[in-house]
Coordinates of C-alpha atoms in Angstrom, one line a residue:
X271 CA -3.4 153.9 87.2
X272 CA -1.0 155.3 89.7
X273 CA 2.7 155.8 90.3
X274 CA 2.7 154.8 93.9
X275 CA 5.7 156.8 95.0
X276 CA 6.0 160.0 92.9
X277 CA 9.6 160.8 94.1
X278 CA 11.3 157.5 93.6
X279 CA 10.6 155.3 90.7
X280 CA 12.8 152.2 91.0
X281 CA 16.3 151.0 91.5
X282 CA 18.0 149.0 88.7
X283 CA 19.7 146.2 90.7
X284 CA 23.4 146.4 90.3
X285 CA 24.9 144.3 87.5
X286 CA 28.2 142.5 87.6
X287 CA 29.1 142.6 84.0
X288 CA 27.4 143.9 80.8
X289 CA 26.8 140.4 79.4
X290 CA 24.7 139.6 82.5
X291 CA 23.0 143.1 82.5
X292 CA 21.3 143.1 79.2
X293 CA 18.5 140.7 80.3
X294 CA 17.6 142.5 83.5
X295 CA 18.0 145.9 81.9
X296 CA 15.4 145.2 79.3
X297 CA 13.2 143.5 81.9
X298 CA 13.2 146.9 83.6
X299 CA 12.2 148.7 80.4
X300 CA 9.4 146.2 79.9
X301 CA 8.2 146.6 83.4
X302 CA 8.0 150.4 82.9
X303 CA 6.3 150.0 79.6
X304 CA 3.7 147.6 81.0
X305 CA 2.9 149.8 83.9
X306 CA 2.8 152.9 81.6
X307 CA 0.3 151.0 79.4
X308 CA -1.9 149.9 82.2
X309 CA -4.3 152.8 81.9
X310 CA -4.8 152.2 78.2
X311 CA -5.3 148.5 78.3
X312 CA -6.9 148.1 81.7
X313 CA -4.4 145.5 82.9
X314 CA -5.2 144.1 86.3
X315 CA -3.1 145.7 89.0
X316 CA -2.0 142.3 90.1
X317 CA -0.4 141.6 86.7
X318 CA 1.6 144.8 86.8
X319 CA 2.7 144.0 90.4
X320 CA 3.8 140.5 89.4
X321 CA 5.9 141.8 86.4
X322 CA 7.3 144.6 88.6
X323 CA 8.4 142.1 91.2
X324 CA 9.7 139.6 88.7
X325 CA 11.8 142.2 87.1
X326 CA 13.6 142.9 90.4
X327 CA 12.6 146.5 90.3
X328 CA 13.3 148.5 93.4
X329 CA 12.8 152.1 94.6
X330 CA 15.4 154.7 93.8
X331 CA 16.5 156.3 90.5
X332 CA 19.4 156.6 88.1
X333 CA 20.4 158.4 85.0
X334 CA 19.4 155.3 83.1
X335 CA 15.8 155.6 84.4
X336 CA 15.6 159.2 83.5
X337 CA 15.8 158.4 79.8
X338 CA 13.7 155.2 80.0
X339 CA 10.9 156.9 82.0
X340 CA 11.0 159.9 79.6
X341 CA 10.5 157.6 76.7
X342 CA 7.9 155.6 78.5
X343 CA 5.9 158.6 79.6
X344 CA 6.0 160.1 76.2
X345 CA 4.9 156.8 74.7
X346 CA 2.0 156.5 77.1
X347 CA 0.7 159.8 75.9
X348 CA 0.9 158.6 72.4
X349 CA -0.9 155.4 73.4
X350 CA -3.7 157.5 74.8
X351 CA -4.0 159.5 71.7
X352 CA -3.9 156.5 69.4
X353 CA -6.1 154.0 71.2
X354 CA -8.4 155.8 73.6
X355 CA -12.0 155.5 72.4
X356 CA -13.8 156.5 75.6
X357 CA -13.0 159.4 77.9
X358 CA -10.6 158.6 80.7
X359 CA -11.6 159.9 84.2
X360 CA -8.0 160.7 85.1
X361 CA -4.4 159.8 84.4
X362 CA -1.2 160.4 86.1
X363 CA 2.4 160.9 85.0
X364 CA 5.5 160.9 87.1
X365 CA 7.5 163.3 89.2
X366 CA 10.9 161.7 89.2
X367 CA 13.7 162.9 91.4
X368 CA 16.9 161.1 90.2
X369 CA 18.9 159.4 92.9
X370 CA 22.0 157.3 92.5
X371 CA 23.2 154.9 95.2
X372 CA 26.4 156.0 96.9
X373 CA 28.3 153.1 95.5
X374 CA 26.8 153.6 92.0
X375 CA 28.7 154.3 88.8
X376 CA 26.4 155.9 86.2
X377 CA 26.6 154.6 82.7
X378 CA 27.2 157.0 79.8
X379 CA 24.3 159.3 78.8
X380 CA 24.3 158.3 75.1
X381 CA 23.9 154.6 75.9
X382 CA 21.1 155.3 78.3
X383 CA 19.3 157.4 75.6
X384 CA 19.7 154.5 73.3
X385 CA 18.2 152.1 75.9
X386 CA 15.2 154.5 76.3
X387 CA 14.8 154.6 72.6
X388 CA 14.8 150.8 72.4
X389 CA 12.1 150.7 75.0
X390 CA 10.0 153.1 72.9
X391 CA 10.6 151.0 69.8
X392 CA 9.7 147.7 71.5
X393 CA 6.5 149.2 72.8
X394 CA 5.6 150.7 69.5
X395 CA 5.9 147.4 67.7
X396 CA 4.0 145.6 70.5
X397 CA 1.1 148.0 70.4
X398 CA 1.0 148.0 66.6
X399 CA 0.7 144.2 66.6
X400 CA -2.1 144.3 69.1
X401 CA -3.9 146.9 67.0
X402 CA -3.2 145.2 63.7
X403 CA -6.9 145.4 62.8
X404 CA -7.1 149.1 63.2
X405 CA -5.7 152.0 61.2
X406 CA -2.7 152.5 63.4
X407 CA -0.2 155.2 63.1
X408 CA 2.7 156.3 65.2
X409 CA 2.5 159.7 66.7
X410 CA 5.5 161.9 67.6
X411 CA 5.9 164.9 69.9
X412 CA 6.5 168.1 67.9
X413 CA 6.6 170.9 70.4
X414 CA 4.7 172.4 73.4
X415 CA 2.0 174.5 71.6
X416 CA -1.1 174.6 73.7
X417 CA -1.6 176.8 76.7
X418 CA -2.8 175.3 80.0
X419 CA -6.3 173.9 80.0
X420 CA -7.3 173.3 83.6
X421 CA -10.8 172.2 82.7
X422 CA -9.8 169.2 80.7
X423 CA -8.7 165.9 82.3
X424 CA -8.4 163.6 79.3
X425 CA -6.9 163.9 75.8
X426 CA -9.2 165.8 73.4
X427 CA -8.9 164.8 69.8
X428 CA -9.3 167.3 67.0
X429 CA -8.0 167.7 63.5
X430 CA -5.1 169.7 62.3
X431 CA -4.4 169.5 58.6
X432 CA -6.3 166.2 58.4
X433 CA -4.3 164.5 61.2
X434 CA -5.4 163.6 64.7
X435 CA -4.0 165.9 67.4
X436 CA -4.1 165.4 71.2
X437 CA -4.0 168.3 73.6
X438 CA -2.6 167.1 76.9
X439 CA -3.7 169.4 79.7
X440 CA -1.1 170.7 82.1
X441 CA -3.4 170.3 85.1
X442 CA -3.5 166.5 84.7
X443 CA 0.3 166.2 85.0
X444 CA 2.6 166.6 88.0
X445 CA 5.7 166.1 85.9
X446 CA 8.2 168.9 86.4
X447 CA 9.1 171.2 83.5
X448 CA 12.8 171.0 84.2
X449 CA 15.1 168.0 83.7
X450 CA 16.2 166.0 80.7
X451 CA 15.0 167.1 77.3
X452 CA 12.6 164.1 77.0
X453 CA 11.0 164.9 80.4
X454 CA 10.7 168.6 79.7
X455 CA 9.1 167.9 76.3
X456 CA 6.2 166.1 77.8
X457 CA 6.0 168.2 80.9
X458 CA 3.6 170.7 79.3
X459 CA 0.8 170.5 76.8
X460 CA 2.2 168.9 73.7
X461 CA 1.0 168.3 70.2
X462 CA 1.2 164.8 68.7
X463 CA 0.8 164.4 65.0
X464 CA 0.8 161.3 62.8
X465 CA 3.9 160.0 61.2
X466 CA 2.9 159.2 57.6
X467 CA 4.5 158.0 54.4
X468 CA 5.2 160.2 51.5
X469 CA 1.8 159.4 50.1
X470 CA 0.1 160.5 53.3
X471 CA -0.9 157.0 54.4
X472 CA -0.1 155.6 57.9
X473 CA 3.1 153.6 58.4
X474 CA 2.6 150.0 57.5
X475 CA 2.6 147.5 60.3
X476 CA 5.5 145.6 58.7
X477 CA 7.7 148.7 59.2
X478 CA 6.9 148.8 62.9
X479 CA 7.7 145.2 63.3
X480 CA 11.2 145.9 62.0
X481 CA 11.9 148.0 65.1
X482 CA 12.9 145.1 67.4
X483 CA 15.7 144.3 64.9
X484 CA 17.0 147.8 65.3
X485 CA 17.0 147.1 69.0
X486 CA 19.3 144.1 68.5
X487 CA 21.7 146.3 66.6
X488 CA 21.8 148.8 69.5
X489 CA 22.4 146.0 72.0
X490 CA 25.3 144.7 70.0
X491 CA 26.8 148.1 69.9
X492 CA 26.3 148.7 73.6
X493 CA 27.8 145.4 74.6
X494 CA 31.3 146.4 73.6
X495 CA 31.4 149.8 75.2
X496 CA 28.8 150.3 78.0
X497 CA 30.2 150.5 81.6
X498 CA 28.0 148.7 84.0
X499 CA 26.3 150.2 87.0
X500 CA 27.7 148.9 90.3
X501 CA 25.9 149.4 93.5
X502 CA 24.9 147.7 96.8
X503 CA 21.5 147.6 98.5
X504 CA 21.3 146.6 102.1
X505 CA 24.5 144.7 102.0
X506 CA 23.2 142.2 99.4
X507 CA 25.3 141.1 96.5
X508 CA 24.7 142.3 93.0
X509 CA 22.4 140.5 90.7
X510 CA 23.9 138.4 87.8
X511 CA 23.4 135.2 85.9
X512 CA 21.8 132.4 87.9
X513 CA 24.2 130.0 89.5
X514 CA 23.9 126.4 88.3
X515 CA 22.8 123.6 90.6
X516 CA 24.3 120.1 90.3
X517 CA 22.1 118.3 92.8
X518 CA 18.6 116.9 92.6
X519 CA 18.1 117.7 96.3
X520 CA 15.9 120.7 97.0
X521 CA 17.6 123.2 99.3
X522 CA 16.6 126.6 100.6
X523 CA 17.6 129.4 98.1
X524 CA 21.0 130.9 98.5
X525 CA 21.0 134.4 100.0
X526 CA 24.7 135.2 99.9
X527 CA 26.4 134.4 96.6
X528 CA 29.5 136.6 97.0
X529 CA 32.0 133.8 97.3
X530 CA 30.6 131.8 94.3
X531 CA 30.3 134.9 92.1
X532 CA 33.9 136.0 93.0
X533 CA 35.1 132.5 92.0
X534 CA 33.3 132.9 88.6
X535 CA 34.9 136.3 88.0
X536 CA 31.7 138.3 88.5
X537 CA 31.5 141.6 90.3
X538 CA 30.6 141.7 94.0
X539 CA 29.6 144.5 96.4
X540 CA 32.3 143.6 98.9
X541 CA 35.2 141.2 99.2
X542 CA 34.0 137.7 100.2
X543 CA 35.8 135.9 103.0
X544 CA 35.9 132.5 104.7
X545 CA 38.7 131.0 106.7
X546 CA 40.5 127.6 106.7
X547 CA 39.7 125.8 109.9
X548 CA 37.0 128.3 110.7
X549 CA 35.2 125.6 112.6
X550 CA 37.7 124.4 115.2
X551 CA 39.5 124.4 118.5
X552 CA 39.9 128.2 118.7
X553 CA 36.1 128.5 119.3
X554 CA 34.9 128.1 122.9
X555 CA 31.7 126.6 121.7
X556 CA 33.6 124.0 119.7
X557 CA 35.8 123.0 122.7
X558 CA 32.7 122.7 124.8
X559 CA 30.9 120.6 122.2
X560 CA 33.9 118.2 121.7
X561 CA 34.8 117.9 125.4
X562 CA 33.3 114.4 125.7
X563 CA 33.5 113.3 122.0
X564 CA 36.0 111.6 119.7
X565 CA 36.9 113.5 116.6
X566 CA 36.4 110.9 113.9
X567 CA 33.3 109.6 115.6
X568 CA 31.8 113.1 115.3
X569 CA 32.8 113.2 111.7
X570 CA 30.5 110.3 111.0
X571 CA 27.4 111.9 112.6
X572 CA 25.7 114.3 110.1
X573 CA 23.8 116.3 112.7
X574 CA 26.9 116.9 114.8
X575 CA 28.9 117.8 111.7
X576 CA 26.2 120.3 110.8
X577 CA 26.2 121.8 114.2
X578 CA 30.0 122.3 114.2
X579 CA 30.0 123.6 110.6
X580 CA 27.4 126.3 111.5
X581 CA 29.3 127.5 114.7
X582 CA 31.4 130.1 112.9
X583 CA 28.6 131.1 110.6
X584 CA 26.4 131.9 113.5
X585 CA 29.2 133.9 115.2
X586 CA 30.7 135.8 112.3
X587 CA 29.7 137.6 109.1
X588 CA 31.4 135.0 106.8
X589 CA 30.6 134.5 103.1
X590 CA 31.1 130.7 103.0
X591 CA 31.1 127.6 105.1
X592 CA 33.2 124.6 104.7
X593 CA 32.0 121.2 105.8
X594 CA 33.5 119.9 109.1
X595 CA 35.5 116.8 108.1
X596 CA 39.1 115.6 107.6
X597 CA 41.2 114.9 104.6
X598 CA 42.1 111.5 106.0
X599 CA 38.7 110.0 105.5
X600 CA 40.0 108.8 102.1
X601 CA 42.7 106.5 103.7
X602 CA 40.1 105.4 106.2
X603 CA 37.9 104.4 103.3
X604 CA 40.8 102.3 102.1
X605 CA 40.7 100.4 105.4
X606 CA 43.5 102.2 107.2
X607 CA 42.9 102.6 110.9
X608 CA 43.7 106.1 112.2
X609 CA 43.4 107.7 115.6
X610 CA 43.8 111.3 116.7
X611 CA 46.4 111.6 119.5
X612 CA 46.5 114.9 121.4
X613 CA 50.2 115.8 121.2
X614 CA 50.9 114.1 117.8
X615 CA 47.8 114.5 115.6
X616 CA 46.5 111.7 113.4
X617 CA 48.4 108.4 113.5
X618 CA 48.0 105.4 111.3
X619 CA 48.5 102.0 112.8
X620 CA 50.0 100.4 109.7
X621 CA 51.7 102.8 107.3
X622 CA 52.2 101.9 103.6
X623 CA 55.9 102.2 103.1
X624 CA 56.9 99.7 100.4
X625 CA 55.6 97.7 97.4
X626 CA 54.7 94.6 99.5
X627 CA 52.4 96.7 101.8
X628 CA 50.8 98.4 98.8
X629 CA 50.2 95.1 97.1
X630 CA 48.6 93.7 100.2
X631 CA 46.2 96.7 100.3
X632 CA 45.4 96.2 96.6
X633 CA 44.4 92.6 97.2
X634 CA 42.3 93.5 100.2
X635 CA 40.5 96.3 98.4
X636 CA 39.8 94.2 95.3
X637 CA 38.4 91.5 97.5
X638 CA 36.1 93.9 99.3
X639 CA 34.9 95.0 95.8
X640 CA 34.1 91.3 95.0
X641 CA 36.7 91.3 92.2
X642 CA 38.8 88.2 91.5
X643 CA 42.5 88.4 92.0
X644 CA 44.7 85.8 90.4
X645 CA 48.3 85.0 91.3
X646 CA 49.5 85.9 87.9
X647 CA 48.0 89.4 88.0
X648 CA 50.6 92.2 88.1
X649 CA 50.5 95.1 90.4
X650 CA 49.7 97.4 87.4
X651 CA 46.7 95.2 86.5
X652 CA 45.4 95.3 90.0
X653 CA 45.8 99.0 90.0
X654 CA 43.8 99.3 86.8
X655 CA 41.0 97.4 88.4
X656 CA 41.0 99.7 91.4
X657 CA 41.0 102.8 89.3
X658 CA 38.1 101.5 87.2
X659 CA 36.1 100.9 90.4
X660 CA 37.3 104.0 92.3
X661 CA 33.7 105.3 92.6
X662 CA 32.8 102.1 94.6
X663 CA 35.8 102.8 97.0
X664 CA 34.2 106.1 98.2
X665 CA 30.6 105.0 98.4
X666 CA 29.0 103.7 100.6
X667 CA 32.1 103.9 102.7
X668 CA 32.0 107.7 102.8
X669 CA 28.2 108.2 102.6
X670 CA 28.4 109.7 106.1
X671 CA 30.2 112.7 104.6
X672 CA 27.6 113.1 101.9
X673 CA 24.8 112.8 104.4
X674 CA 26.5 115.5 106.5
X675 CA 26.8 117.8 103.5
X676 CA 23.1 117.4 102.8
X677 CA 22.2 118.0 106.4
X678 CA 24.5 121.0 106.8
X679 CA 23.3 122.7 103.7
X680 CA 19.7 122.3 104.8
X681 CA 20.5 123.8 108.2
X682 CA 22.4 126.6 106.6
X683 CA 19.1 127.7 105.2
X684 CA 20.8 129.5 102.3
X685 CA 22.9 131.8 104.6
X686 CA 26.1 131.1 102.7
X687 CA 27.4 128.5 100.2
X688 CA 28.9 125.2 101.5
X689 CA 32.4 124.2 100.4
X690 CA 33.4 120.5 100.1
X691 CA 37.0 119.5 100.1
X692 CA 39.6 116.7 99.9
X693 CA 43.3 116.3 100.5
X694 CA 45.5 116.3 97.5
X695 CA 46.8 112.8 96.5
X696 CA 50.4 113.6 97.5
X697 CA 49.5 115.0 100.8
X698 CA 47.3 111.9 101.6
X699 CA 50.2 109.7 100.4
X700 CA 52.6 111.4 102.8
X701 CA 50.3 110.6 105.8
X702 CA 49.8 107.1 104.6
X703 CA 53.6 106.5 104.1
X704 CA 54.9 108.4 107.2
X705 CA 52.1 107.1 109.4
X706 CA 51.6 110.6 110.8
X707 CA 52.6 114.2 110.2
X708 CA 56.3 114.7 109.5
X709 CA 59.0 117.3 109.3
X710 CA 61.7 115.2 107.6
X711 CA 59.5 113.1 105.2
X712 CA 62.1 110.3 105.4
X713 CA 59.8 107.4 104.4
X714 CA 58.1 109.5 101.7
X715 CA 61.4 110.3 100.0
X716 CA 62.5 106.7 100.2
X717 CA 59.4 105.5 98.4
X718 CA 59.0 108.3 95.9
X719 CA 62.7 108.3 94.9
X720 CA 63.5 104.6 95.5
X721 CA 60.3 103.0 94.1
X722 CA 58.5 105.6 92.0
X723 CA 56.4 102.9 90.2
X724 CA 54.7 101.9 93.5
X725 CA 54.3 105.6 94.5
X726 CA 52.6 106.4 91.2
X727 CA 50.2 103.4 91.6
X728 CA 49.2 104.6 95.0
X729 CA 48.8 108.2 93.8
X730 CA 46.7 107.1 90.8
X731 CA 44.2 105.3 93.0
X732 CA 44.1 108.1 95.4
X733 CA 43.5 110.6 92.6
X734 CA 40.5 108.7 91.2
X735 CA 39.1 108.2 94.7
X736 CA 39.4 111.9 95.4
X737 CA 37.7 112.9 92.2
X738 CA 34.8 110.7 92.8
X739 CA 34.6 111.7 96.4
X740 CA 34.4 115.4 95.4
X741 CA 31.8 114.8 92.8
X742 CA 29.7 112.9 95.3
X743 CA 30.0 115.9 97.6
X744 CA 28.6 118.1 94.9
X745 CA 25.7 115.7 94.3
X746 CA 25.0 115.9 98.1
X747 CA 24.9 119.7 98.1
X748 CA 28.4 121.1 98.1
X749 CA 28.5 124.4 96.1
X750 CA 32.2 124.7 95.7
X751 CA 35.3 122.5 96.2
X752 CA 38.8 122.9 97.4
X753 CA 41.7 120.5 97.1
X754 CA 44.3 120.9 100.0
X755 CA 47.9 120.0 99.1
X756 CA 49.2 120.9 102.5
X757 CA 52.5 119.1 102.0
X758 CA 53.1 120.6 98.5
X759 CA 56.3 122.1 99.7
X760 CA 57.5 119.1 101.7
X761 CA 60.1 118.0 99.2
X762 CA 61.8 119.6 96.2
X763 CA 60.0 121.3 93.3
X764 CA 61.0 118.5 91.0
X765 CA 59.3 116.0 93.4
X766 CA 56.1 118.1 93.5
X767 CA 56.0 118.4 89.7
X768 CA 56.3 114.6 89.3
X769 CA 54.3 113.3 92.2
X770 CA 51.7 116.0 92.8
X771 CA 51.0 118.2 89.9
X772 CA 49.7 115.6 87.4
X773 CA 47.3 114.2 90.0
X774 CA 46.0 117.6 91.0
X775 CA 45.4 118.4 87.4
X776 CA 43.6 115.2 86.8
X777 CA 41.2 115.8 89.7
X778 CA 40.3 119.2 88.2
X779 CA 39.8 117.6 84.8
X780 CA 37.5 114.9 86.1
X781 CA 35.4 117.3 88.3
X782 CA 35.1 119.9 85.6
X783 CA 34.0 117.4 83.0
X784 CA 31.1 116.5 85.2
X785 CA 30.4 119.9 86.7
X786 CA 31.9 122.5 84.3
X787 CA 30.5 125.6 86.1
X788 CA 31.3 124.5 89.7
X789 CA 33.8 126.8 91.4
X790 CA 37.0 124.9 92.3
X791 CA 40.0 126.0 94.4
X792 CA 43.4 124.4 94.8
X793 CA 45.8 125.2 97.7
X794 CA 49.5 124.2 97.3
X795 CA 51.0 125.3 100.5
X796 CA 54.7 126.5 100.5
X797 CA 55.0 125.8 96.8
X798 CA 55.4 129.2 95.1
X799 CA 56.9 127.4 92.1
X800 CA 53.5 125.7 91.6
X801 CA 51.6 128.9 90.6
X802 CA 52.5 129.0 86.9
X803 CA 51.5 125.4 86.2
X804 CA 48.4 125.5 88.4
X805 CA 47.2 128.4 86.4
X806 CA 47.1 126.1 83.4
X807 CA 44.8 123.7 85.1
X808 CA 41.0 123.9 85.3
X809 CA 40.9 125.2 88.9
X810 CA 39.1 128.5 89.1
X811 CA 40.9 129.9 92.1
X812 CA 44.5 129.4 93.2
X813 CA 44.8 129.7 97.0
X814 CA 48.0 131.5 98.2
X815 CA 50.0 130.9 101.3
X816 CA 51.3 133.8 103.3
X817 CA 54.8 133.9 101.7
X818 CA 53.4 135.2 98.4
X819 CA 52.7 138.8 97.3
X820 CA 48.9 139.1 97.0
X821 CA 48.8 142.0 94.5
X822 CA 51.4 140.5 92.1
X823 CA 49.8 137.0 92.2
X824 CA 46.3 138.4 91.7
X825 CA 47.5 140.4 88.7
X826 CA 49.3 137.4 87.2
X827 CA 46.5 134.9 87.8
X828 CA 43.7 137.1 86.6
X829 CA 45.7 137.8 83.4
X830 CA 45.4 134.0 82.9
X831 CA 41.7 133.9 83.7
X832 CA 42.2 132.6 87.3
X833 CA 41.4 134.1 90.6
X834 CA 43.2 134.0 93.9
X835 CA 42.3 133.3 97.5
X836 CA 44.2 134.3 100.6
X837 CA 46.6 135.1 102.1
X838 CA 46.9 136.9 105.5
X839 CA 49.6 135.5 107.7
X840 CA 47.8 133.7 110.5
X841 CA 50.2 135.1 113.1
X842 CA 48.7 138.6 112.4
X843 CA 45.7 137.4 114.5
X844 CA 47.9 137.5 117.6
X845 CA 48.0 141.3 117.2
X846 CA 45.5 143.6 118.9
X847 CA 42.3 144.1 117.0
X848 CA 43.0 147.7 116.0
X849 CA 46.4 146.6 114.6
X850 CA 44.8 143.7 112.7
X851 CA 42.5 146.3 111.1
X852 CA 45.4 148.5 110.2
X853 CA 47.5 145.6 108.7
X854 CA 44.6 144.2 106.7
X855 CA 43.7 147.6 105.3
X856 CA 47.4 148.1 104.4
X857 CA 47.7 144.7 102.7
X858 CA 44.5 145.2 100.6
X859 CA 45.6 148.7 99.6
X860 CA 49.0 147.5 98.4
X861 CA 47.3 144.7 96.5
X862 CA 44.2 146.5 95.0
X863 CA 44.6 150.2 95.4
X864 CA 42.6 152.7 97.4
X865 CA 39.4 150.7 97.5
X866 CA 37.6 152.7 94.8
X867 CA 37.0 149.4 93.1
X868 CA 36.2 146.0 94.6
X869 CA 38.6 143.5 93.2
X870 CA 37.1 140.7 91.1
X871 CA 38.3 137.1 91.2
X872 CA 39.4 137.5 94.8
X873 CA 38.3 135.6 97.9
X874 CA 39.9 136.7 101.2
X875 CA 41.3 134.0 103.5
X876 CA 44.5 133.3 105.4
X877 CA 47.6 131.7 104.2
X878 CA 46.8 128.7 106.4
X879 CA 44.2 127.7 109.0
X880 CA 43.2 129.0 112.4
X881 CA 45.3 127.9 115.3
X882 CA 43.8 126.6 118.6
X883 CA 45.2 129.6 120.5
X884 CA 43.8 132.3 118.3
X885 CA 41.4 134.8 119.9
X886 CA 37.9 134.5 118.3
X887 CA 37.5 138.3 118.5
X888 CA 40.7 138.8 116.6
X889 CA 39.2 136.8 113.8
X890 CA 36.2 139.1 113.9
X891 CA 38.5 142.1 113.4
X892 CA 40.0 140.4 110.4
X893 CA 36.6 139.7 108.8
X894 CA 35.4 143.2 109.5
X895 CA 38.5 144.8 108.0
X896 CA 38.1 142.7 104.8
X897 CA 34.5 143.7 104.4
X898 CA 35.3 147.4 105.1
X899 CA 37.6 147.6 102.1
X900 CA 35.9 149.7 99.4
X901 CA 32.8 150.5 101.4

């Protein structure tokens, strides 16, 4: 038996919150105990190594380990005294030099003593159960009594007042005499005597087996008060509860979980960041790749989509990727022809601007689904049929998107999580009604305000299509979702509340019913009035545009159990890199303080997407400044 590094024992991987730290914390104590017991029970070294690795034990030390190792070393000596029948050739204790990572926050001493005691109790009960056929008694340290005995290399049993006593020679230990009381107590030759009942008989086995129940009581007490250690190792995120998987497809394990854990409200070692339109025209590699290709044609090629999606991931230290696609694939799946014109953007050949055009689309879609349409059917009845079959409207017509997600996540090789997305129903409706992007929204206002019944029918179908589309993305491999309501502020707050909010809420309800733990984000651009009602939905993260105060919104949303994403003004990226660094640091300090604590429930982003004329190196300055906060 050997402690392979006498100066550094292990590093308890940082824990995000106490409810997630109990399991790994006690895994650490069990690892120590099993290694301590190896000499007595002759466990194969491979077994100890496997447990050590499984417990995620790493080199370094902490105040927590001082107490645990003290208890474990003491208990190992007790084990030798109780159960050693043949002479041991040698044994080794530990010379521990405590070290705490520079980002670490030590837990309170009393709680760590309690954890060490729990380790002792668990080991005692375990050993007693193994030795149930023997006359087993617990032994306790009384005091250092025996002078150094350099000639002895194994415990020597004798009798003092009828009880076994073990003399532990100083020469066989390299444990320092200084340090915590528990370490010092076993650093020199110590006497161990039996713990007996009033009648002089050994403690009964049943008494020992009650000790784990005492452990449970300690755990319940600690759960309410123990601060959790926070640290970072080699830039990797802290450990926590496993993230759920909602796909049957096997992908490489995820190496960077910061963004997902931030969305779940768990602690992270640095602020995660991704950027809207991070794969796009500002990148020279994107422009070169797309120089001889048509946008929507590329969107239908999974391998080309994967290549473009990975371009910013390969260039920058980002914490998430977002699938390269377009929100208008939903109208395309409804049979609307769209083209991307250089000076205008996406343009629909036949907009849907009135009830007659909508009814015509209803009939065509129902026919494509093989459903019978009779002359006496009302528009509402047709709409109900479309809603009931919305899943068939987004597959197989949009299978190319799902294939691209699967291909992209495979090529990502676990670097970062992959975000899927859709346009919000009202934003999609604006494009379908206007026929292209708009500044006046004339036709949208005419339909919404002049024929709200038709508008609501259109929005209802779009909502169910979006929900099924997003859920299919998750099944294909997407690990988070965002709904983009880019035109949320196009009309009045009253219009948004009637024609957008109910449908945004329904999407979240449907997705969360199917995937309750999946991180979801909603982005209602230029709609500050939407924050309060969006905080009542099932979205986990509310994305902010640049007009909102980050600190105030974060405080307000987190008080309601939500997180925020955003919200650097994209125009800041036109500043020199050193100015970007200064502005980002100032923004984060105003929002979250001096950086002594990494904010939870926060994902950094911009208030809108990248522009074609942004300098790629200026984005790097933004990313680096975000990551530098609190480091």
